[in-house]
Amino acid sequence: MSRRAPQPSLFDTPAEPGEPASRDEPEPGRYAQVVVDQQSRALDQAFTYAIPAHLETDLRVGSLVSVPFGPRRMAGWVVGFTAERPAARIRPIAGLLVDDPVFDEDGLALARWIAAHYLCPLRDALRCLMPPGAAREPLALASLTDAGRALPPSELARAPRQQQVLATLQAADAEAQVGDLAARVAGDDSSASEATVTAALNALAERGLVRVRRALAAPRVTELRRQVARVAQGADAETAEELRSRAPRQAEVLDALLAAEDGLPVAELSRGAVQALADKGLVTIMEEAVRRRPERAEMAGQEREFLALTPDQRCAFDRIDSALEAHEHRSLLLHGVTGSGKTEVYLHAINASLARGRGAIVLVPEIALTPQMVGRFRARFGDRLALLHSALGGGERFDEWARVERGEADLVVGARSAVFAPLHDIGVIVIDEEHERAYKQDSPPRYHAVEIARLRARQHDAVLLMGSATPALESYFAAEAGESAGSGDLGLCHLPARIDDRPLPEVEVIDLRGETLMGRGGTFSQRLLDALDQCLGRGEQAMLFLNRRGYSTFVMCRACGFTLECRDCSVSLIYHHGTRDMRCHHCDYALPMPDECPQCHSGDIGFHGLGTERVADQVTREFVAARVLRMDRDTTARKGAYADILGRFAAREANVLIGTQMIAKGHDFPDVTLVGVLNADTGLNRADFRASEASFQLLTQVAGRAGRADKPGKVLVQTYNPGHIAITSAAQHDYAAFYAHELAKRRENMYPPFARLVNLTIADESDQRALQIARNLAFQLQERGVQHRRGPLQFVGPAAAPLARLRGRYRYHLLLKGATIERLRAALVEALAALEDAAGAVTVDVDPLDMM
Ligand code: ADP
Ligand code: ZN
Ligand code: ZN
């Protein structure tokens, strides 16, 4: 994509009246290149603008400006300067929106790389660099100068408005948003409009008493007050039970409110249900003032002191420390079994970076799922830590980002997008569970945070430290090669044993073939029931894992085989007991549970498969001693629910935790001695070449939850595929065996790490048109040397995507494979250009992880 495309004709429109063309005679020989912040492929290029004289000194790469575009004004970023005057008529930049640049040259280089590598508009890539949760419009912020702080407002008695504004600023003693200031000055004086306050501020600025700057800022706190619901006197768990059958949603809301100590914001609950409860007098709703306070997605009570490292940990740490000492970029893959002390190595590495006055970033796959881990970081580093994650409200996220930018926090812990945090000098970037899919963004720009981290680490001469018990095949392959080449750029370190030589849990594979499953609906083998019974009998805790939420996976007619599918997506609807309906997990389409088969009207329609909800039911029924907690997307919809459930389990309020993959990650519960995997086969047979790897990783993670303290742990894995390599190697904690087996398969089929992939999804409301576009694209690719299923550049397909229909659109896909990515991308860019308008139907995913 050429950045020097000819100027579009849009620029040839006549100048608007009032355009300051004469006053600001542009300096000859210097023009600014601006990318407009507008979602449109047609605008995906930098446009050239003249620089008005009054901006000549202030304009930088990264400046956020307002530019005329046709008849409109648009916001855009300056991405460079040129001496070359385009042929078309040129218009000047209208104004600077924010005083300081919003990104620097490093940021721009990062964005350019993202745009080029992932084939996305530069605008989308630049958006990643913007602070999350900032107000749409930049805001004016006023603060006092020293003179302004010293001057008694009464001296301004002859200018009452200025006096009032000065007094208000002095009382606030902090920078104030001009809008807020107007509101405060107004009080009961309704004549104090924002305009008059602004005029007063300008006058004060001219006297040197006040400074006004424009910056991106958190939205003005619009939510100064919010509605909070609380359980009314007399309503209790029994009331909820009575409601359960008639009004399940109301019962759910009441449950949530009963569990919450201090009420819940109405905005976080189902509004209809809350209102209905309020109408019945079971719930009260009150207006309350909101204080903006980051939610603590972290558990307190973690170790404050740095632990003395074991020899294995020291070996890894020394390599990190010496790279920091030498101020050299280095990447290190830390392959350590669960509980081997990887996190302690991260903590030491961060400490070593901070001690040298450099910052650190820690990425975790999903921050809400790792409150213990965040708690450990907080215990060691306190307020130097900024948390960036999506569960924070917009204003909170902005505040945290701003703390980093101002240098008040130099350790950032967050999910994927935290990799862009505005640290000025990074010493270490840690990526925990580097194999996790969550690091790849599944909407444009489809970047992989590990790739971004690698680039940023290079820019800062920083250490990139990636840790996992089950590294992605590609990562391990590269690290092994780097280690044996001894180049020092990419290395591999092992932590082969758990701390204190605690044994890895014993894993027993239960062959479900020929086994009569116990429990209604057949969920538990006798072996697992016995083990659970013994575990609870000993007063210990158990975790039961299955890869599905909902009550059962799907409903099938036993007479004709009919299954209920989503109207718009080609997937089964899943039954949800709480709401008694069938739901699509892709688009949330819901239907009431049918009494008879919609196709043959047989009444013999029933559940197949199982879900967390049903397992919870069964366990409660079978074991008197069981106190069950369930963790899945349904029970964690509410903000703070994760930490709440995990906290209750840690506090031993329950002895059985049942959940989906959410419970597989990083939790450390010393009393868990039994982990049961109910259906290890889910996921093994997905139409994805990484299905086996994903299952292996998940099983290893789950197994790692057992026996983490001094009590030995046991893992029982139920499966219909007891001989599958993913299951046998996970059972034996044998990464090497899995790696060798899987690597051979990848080599044979030209998959990563032996090839780079691009997944193309073509979607259209018309099945025929989608297929036609897919075929055209295949043809265009062939014309450019990408061959069908052979050669160094090849494509597979077009074929119906595994998810053949999604939200009403038919989907086909083409998978491109190449020995290198560059030539593949080049051919693709040309092929897409040849498709012209139809290219809009194509989604490009470079280095895809999700093949659905
Ligand atoms: P991982 O991140 O590999 O799962 P952790 O860092 O969480 O492992 O360590 C597992 C357990 O061992 C934790 O309870 C931790 O406090 C403890 N631990 C880690 N390193 C040490 C050490 N050097 N000395 C003593 N205990 C340690
Ligand atoms: Zn039927
Ligand atoms: Zn759907």
GROMACS .gro file of C-alpha atoms in nm, residues 259-548:
model
  290
  259ALA     CA    1  -2.508  -1.223   4.770
  260ALA     CA    2  -2.391  -0.863   4.737
  261GLU     CA    3  -2.314  -0.696   5.064
  262ASP     CA    4  -2.382  -0.344   4.961
  263GLY     CA    5  -2.635  -0.359   4.679
  264LEU     CA    6  -2.559  -0.353   4.308
  265PRO     CA    7  -2.579  -0.079   4.047
  266VAL     CA    8  -2.903  -0.115   3.852
  267ALA     CA    9  -2.703  -0.071   3.530
  268GLU     CA   10  -2.533  -0.404   3.593
  269LEU     CA   11  -2.857  -0.594   3.636
  270SER     CA   12  -3.146  -0.683   3.412
  271ARG     CA   13  -3.345  -0.362   3.427
  272GLY     CA   14  -3.685  -0.521   3.368
  273ALA     CA   15  -3.632  -0.774   3.642
  274VAL     CA   16  -3.510  -0.516   3.895
  275GLN     CA   17  -3.804  -0.293   3.823
  276ALA     CA   18  -4.045  -0.583   3.862
  277LEU     CA   19  -3.885  -0.671   4.196
  278ALA     CA   20  -3.907  -0.309   4.305
  279ASP     CA   21  -4.275  -0.299   4.208
  280LYS     CA   22  -4.331  -0.602   4.430
  281GLY     CA   23  -4.154  -0.427   4.716
  282LEU     CA   24  -3.880  -0.690   4.729
  283VAL     CA   25  -3.607  -0.452   4.624
  284THR     CA   26  -3.536  -0.086   4.685
  285ILE     CA   27  -3.373   0.137   4.428
  286MET     CA   28  -3.185   0.446   4.541
  287GLU     CA   29  -2.978   0.718   4.382
  288GLU     CA   30  -2.624   0.728   4.513
  289ALA     CA   31  -2.312   0.925   4.447
  290VAL     CA   32  -2.044   0.736   4.257
  291ARG     CA   33  -1.683   0.747   4.349
  292ARG     CA   34  -1.452   0.642   4.071
  293ARG     CA   35  -1.232   0.371   4.214
  294PRO     CA   36  -1.064   0.096   4.019
  295GLU     CA   37  -1.219  -0.233   4.104
  296ARG     CA   38  -0.968  -0.455   4.275
  297ALA     CA   39  -0.952  -0.760   4.053
  298GLU     CA   40  -0.704  -0.898   4.295
  299MET     CA   41  -0.684  -1.102   4.609
  300ALA     CA   42  -0.522  -0.964   4.918
  301GLY     CA   43  -0.302  -1.152   5.161
  302GLN     CA   44  -0.024  -1.249   4.924
  303GLU     CA   45   0.345  -1.283   5.008
  304ARG     CA   46   0.519  -0.944   5.035
  305GLU     CA   47   0.878  -1.062   5.054
  306PHE     CA   48   1.080  -1.176   4.756
  307LEU     CA   49   1.157  -1.546   4.797
  308ALA     CA   50   1.511  -1.677   4.764
  309LEU     CA   51   1.527  -1.833   4.421
  310THR     CA   52   1.590  -2.201   4.366
  311PRO     CA   53   1.891  -2.291   4.147
  312ASP     CA   54   1.665  -2.341   3.841
  313GLN     CA   55   1.490  -2.011   3.899
  314ARG     CA   56   1.824  -1.840   3.954
  315CYS     CA   57   1.956  -1.974   3.627
  316ALA     CA   58   1.668  -1.813   3.438
  317PHE     CA   59   1.685  -1.494   3.641
  318ASP     CA   60   2.060  -1.450   3.588
  319ARG     CA   61   2.012  -1.446   3.214
  320ILE     CA   62   1.744  -1.178   3.248
  321ASP     CA   63   1.950  -0.977   3.491
  322SER     CA   64   2.261  -0.980   3.276
  323ALA     CA   65   2.062  -0.867   2.971
  324LEU     CA   66   1.922  -0.581   3.180
  325GLU     CA   67   2.270  -0.497   3.304
  326ALA     CA   68   2.401  -0.491   2.947
  327HIS     CA   69   2.093  -0.298   2.832
  328GLU     CA   70   2.042  -0.554   2.557
  329HIS     CA   71   1.731  -0.692   2.399
  330ARG     CA   72   1.681  -1.060   2.470
  331SER     CA   73   1.386  -1.298   2.448
  332LEU     CA   74   1.356  -1.589   2.683
  333LEU     CA   75   1.100  -1.866   2.689
  334LEU     CA   76   1.056  -2.001   3.039
  335HIS     CA   77   0.919  -2.351   3.014
  336GLY     CA   78   0.815  -2.453   3.363
  337VAL     CA   79   0.563  -2.707   3.483
  338THR     CA   80   0.266  -2.577   3.680
  339GLY     CA   81   0.379  -2.467   4.025
  340SER     CA   82   0.747  -2.456   3.930
  341GLY     CA   83   0.786  -2.096   4.036
  342LYS     CA   84   0.757  -1.908   3.708
  343THR     CA   85   0.566  -1.624   3.869
  344GLU     CA   86   0.838  -1.579   4.128
  345VAL     CA   87   1.087  -1.541   3.843
  346TYR     CA   88   0.864  -1.276   3.684
  347LEU     CA   89   0.852  -1.088   4.014
  348HIS     CA   90   1.230  -1.088   4.046
  349ALA     CA   91   1.274  -0.984   3.683
  350ILE     CA   92   1.037  -0.691   3.729
  351ASN     CA   93   1.214  -0.591   4.045
  352ALA     CA   94   1.546  -0.596   3.863
  353SER     CA   95   1.404  -0.371   3.594
  354LEU     CA   96   1.245  -0.123   3.835
  355ALA     CA   97   1.564  -0.114   4.040
  356ARG     CA   98   1.740   0.016   3.730
  357GLY     CA   99   1.481   0.286   3.685
  358ARG     CA  100   1.310   0.111   3.398
  359GLY     CA  101   0.949   0.004   3.370
  360ALA     CA  102   0.783  -0.330   3.314
  361ILE     CA  103   0.475  -0.473   3.150
  362VAL     CA  104   0.310  -0.798   3.251
  363LEU     CA  105   0.051  -0.951   3.024
  364VAL     CA  106  -0.190  -1.210   3.153
  365PRO     CA  107  -0.448  -1.380   2.933
  366GLU     CA  108  -0.753  -1.256   3.117
  367ILE     CA  109  -0.704  -1.045   3.421
  368ALA     CA  110  -1.033  -1.118   3.590
  369LEU     CA  111  -0.935  -1.485   3.598
  370THR     CA  112  -0.612  -1.425   3.781
  371PRO     CA  113  -0.692  -1.226   4.095
  372GLN     CA  114  -0.435  -1.421   4.296
  373MET     CA  115  -0.163  -1.337   4.051
  374VAL     CA  116  -0.252  -0.969   4.045
  375GLY     CA  117  -0.260  -0.979   4.424
  376ARG     CA  118   0.097  -1.109   4.426
  377PHE     CA  119   0.213  -0.823   4.206
  378ARG     CA  120   0.030  -0.568   4.419
  379ALA     CA  121   0.177  -0.709   4.741
  380ARG     CA  122   0.528  -0.666   4.604
  381PHE     CA  123   0.500  -0.341   4.412
  382GLY     CA  124   0.207  -0.151   4.564
  383ASP     CA  125   0.098   0.165   4.388
  384ARG     CA  126   0.372   0.152   4.127
  385LEU     CA  127   0.138  -0.096   3.963
  386ALA     CA  128  -0.125   0.015   3.714
  387LEU     CA  129  -0.396  -0.230   3.617
  388LEU     CA  130  -0.534  -0.216   3.267
  389HIS     CA  131  -0.824  -0.438   3.188
  390SER     CA  132  -1.162  -0.427   3.031
  391ALA     CA  133  -1.358  -0.478   3.350
  392LEU     CA  134  -1.257  -0.128   3.455
  393GLY     CA  135  -1.494   0.148   3.360
  394GLY     CA  136  -1.384   0.391   3.089
  395GLY     CA  137  -1.281   0.661   3.333
  396GLU     CA  138  -1.089   0.418   3.552
  397ARG     CA  139  -0.901   0.279   3.256
  398PHE     CA  140  -0.812   0.624   3.142
  399ASP     CA  141  -0.691   0.718   3.490
  400GLU     CA  142  -0.465   0.415   3.507
  401TRP     CA  143  -0.327   0.483   3.159
  402ALA     CA  144  -0.262   0.845   3.253
  403ARG     CA  145  -0.076   0.739   3.568
  404VAL     CA  146   0.155   0.536   3.347
  405GLU     CA  147   0.200   0.820   3.103
  406ARG     CA  148   0.288   1.063   3.382
  407GLY     CA  149   0.538   0.814   3.520
  408GLU     CA  150   0.348   0.763   3.847
  409ALA     CA  151   0.315   0.392   3.776
  410ASP     CA  152   0.598   0.205   3.610
  411LEU     CA  153   0.462  -0.147   3.627
  412VAL     CA  154   0.163  -0.228   3.409
  413VAL     CA  155  -0.032  -0.548   3.455
  414GLY     CA  156  -0.303  -0.612   3.206
  415ALA     CA  157  -0.461  -0.810   2.931
  416ARG     CA  158  -0.362  -0.805   2.563
  417SER     CA  159  -0.400  -0.434   2.493
  418ALA     CA  160  -0.178  -0.341   2.788
  419VAL     CA  161   0.112  -0.421   2.557
  420PHE     CA  162   0.060  -0.069   2.419
  421ALA     CA  163   0.086   0.099   2.761
  422PRO     CA  164   0.268   0.433   2.735
  423LEU     CA  165   0.577   0.347   2.938
  424HIS     CA  166   0.873   0.560   2.846
  425ASP     CA  167   1.146   0.312   2.920
  426ILE     CA  168   1.068  -0.057   2.937
  427GLY     CA  169   1.313  -0.301   3.090
  428VAL     CA  170   1.106  -0.617   3.093
  429ILE     CA  171   0.792  -0.742   2.924
  430VAL     CA  172   0.652  -1.056   3.084
  431ILE     CA  173   0.396  -1.269   2.905
  432ASP     CA  174   0.239  -1.526   3.130
  433GLU     CA  175   0.086  -1.835   2.967
  434GLU     CA  176   0.228  -1.723   2.637
  435HIS     CA  177   0.042  -1.998   2.451
  436GLU     CA  178  -0.298  -1.852   2.530
  437ARG     CA  179  -0.524  -1.763   2.242
  438ALA     CA  180  -0.650  -1.460   2.426
  439TYR     CA  181  -0.332  -1.280   2.319
  440LYS     CA  182  -0.458  -1.264   1.965
  441GLN     CA  183  -0.719  -0.998   1.903
  442ASP     CA  184  -1.018  -1.137   1.718
  443SER     CA  185  -1.135  -0.812   1.564
  444PRO     CA  186  -0.932  -0.569   1.350
  445PRO     CA  187  -0.648  -0.511   1.391
  446ARG     CA  188  -0.598  -0.883   1.449
  447TYR     CA  189  -0.264  -0.845   1.619
  448HIS     CA  190  -0.092  -1.095   1.842
  449ALA     CA  191   0.024  -0.932   2.164
  450VAL     CA  192   0.337  -1.150   2.175
  451GLU     CA  193   0.447  -1.010   1.837
  452ILE     CA  194   0.384  -0.655   1.955
  453ALA     CA  195   0.572  -0.727   2.276
  454ARG     CA  196   0.867  -0.854   2.075
  455LEU     CA  197   0.877  -0.533   1.871
  456ARG     CA  198   0.844  -0.310   2.173
  457ALA     CA  199   1.113  -0.506   2.355
  458ARG     CA  200   1.344  -0.444   2.059
  459GLN     CA  201   1.262  -0.074   2.053
  460HIS     CA  202   1.348  -0.045   2.423
  461ASP     CA  203   1.638  -0.292   2.439
  462ALA     CA  204   1.421  -0.479   2.684
  463VAL     CA  205   1.393  -0.838   2.792
  464LEU     CA  206   1.093  -1.031   2.666
  465LEU     CA  207   1.014  -1.307   2.913
  466MET     CA  208   0.750  -1.558   2.807
  467GLY     CA  209   0.637  -1.829   3.043
  468SER     CA  210   0.425  -2.138   3.006
  469ALA     CA  211   0.394  -2.498   3.117
  470THR     CA  212   0.279  -2.577   2.766
  471PRO     CA  213   0.443  -2.333   2.525
  472ALA     CA  214   0.286  -2.289   2.184
  473LEU     CA  215   0.457  -2.523   1.942
  474GLU     CA  216   0.582  -2.230   1.735
  475SER     CA  217   0.735  -2.060   2.039
  476TYR     CA  218   0.909  -2.371   2.162
  477PHE     CA  219   1.041  -2.450   1.816
  478ALA     CA  220   1.186  -2.101   1.778
  479ALA     CA  221   1.327  -2.090   2.130
  480GLU     CA  222   1.492  -2.429   2.092
  481ALA     CA  223   1.651  -2.319   1.765
  482GLY     CA  224   1.765  -1.992   1.920
  483GLU     CA  225   1.907  -2.167   2.223
  484SER     CA  226   2.108  -2.416   2.020
  485ALA     CA  227   2.230  -2.144   1.785
  486GLY     CA  228   2.351  -1.967   2.099
  487SER     CA  229   2.286  -1.629   1.941
  488GLY     CA  230   2.151  -1.504   2.272
  489ASP     CA  231   1.862  -1.327   2.104
  490LEU     CA  232   1.608  -1.597   2.182
  491GLY     CA  233   1.669  -1.853   2.451
  492LEU     CA  234   1.500  -2.135   2.635
  493CYS     CA  235   1.504  -2.201   3.009
  494HIS     CA  236   1.347  -2.489   3.197
  495LEU     CA  237   1.193  -2.520   3.539
  496PRO     CA  238   1.141  -2.895   3.530
  497ALA     CA  239   1.019  -2.948   3.886
  498ARG     CA  240   0.767  -2.801   4.125
  499ILE     CA  241   0.889  -2.594   4.416
  500ASP     CA  242   1.009  -2.806   4.711
  501ASP     CA  243   0.999  -3.106   4.479
  502ARG     CA  244   0.627  -3.135   4.532
  503PRO     CA  245   0.517  -3.412   4.302
  504LEU     CA  246   0.310  -3.333   3.998
  505PRO     CA  247  -0.034  -3.478   4.054
  506GLU     CA  248  -0.099  -3.833   3.954
  507VAL     CA  249  -0.328  -3.841   3.653
  508GLU     CA  250  -0.556  -4.134   3.596
  509VAL     CA  251  -0.728  -4.172   3.262
  510ILE     CA  252  -1.074  -4.325   3.286
  511ASP     CA  253  -1.181  -4.504   2.971
  512LEU     CA  254  -1.548  -4.422   2.924
  513ARG     CA  255  -1.594  -4.677   2.648
  514GLY     CA  256  -1.808  -4.955   2.790
  515GLU     CA  257  -1.848  -4.774   3.119
  516THR     CA  258  -2.200  -4.719   3.248
  517LEU     CA  259  -2.207  -4.363   3.363
  518MET     CA  260  -2.368  -4.286   3.692
  519GLY     CA  261  -2.576  -3.993   3.788
  520ARG     CA  262  -2.886  -3.896   3.600
  521GLY     CA  263  -2.788  -3.828   3.241
  522GLY     CA  264  -2.459  -4.010   3.281
  523THR     CA  265  -2.194  -3.766   3.393
  524PHE     CA  266  -1.977  -3.953   3.639
  525SER     CA  267  -1.791  -4.278   3.621
  526GLN     CA  268  -1.803  -4.482   3.941
  527ARG     CA  269  -1.433  -4.415   3.988
  528LEU     CA  270  -1.483  -4.040   3.985
  529LEU     CA  271  -1.783  -4.060   4.218
  530ASP     CA  272  -1.579  -4.262   4.467
  531ALA     CA  273  -1.286  -4.025   4.448
  532LEU     CA  274  -1.510  -3.723   4.503
  533ASP     CA  275  -1.676  -3.895   4.794
  534GLN     CA  276  -1.340  -3.965   4.958
  535CYS     CA  277  -1.208  -3.618   4.891
  536LEU     CA  278  -1.509  -3.452   5.052
  537GLY     CA  279  -1.495  -3.709   5.333
  538ARG     CA  280  -1.139  -3.600   5.412
  539GLY     CA  281  -1.260  -3.241   5.431
  540GLU     CA  282  -1.064  -3.139   5.122
  541GLN     CA  283  -1.169  -2.952   4.809
  542ALA     CA  284  -1.234  -3.065   4.454
  543MET     CA  285  -1.257  -2.896   4.118
  544LEU     CA  286  -1.469  -3.038   3.840
  545PHE     CA  287  -1.394  -2.920   3.495
  546LEU     CA  288  -1.591  -2.934   3.176
  547ASN     CA  289  -1.567  -2.739   2.865
  548ARG     CA  290  -1.926  -2.626   2.839
   0.00000   0.00000   0.00000
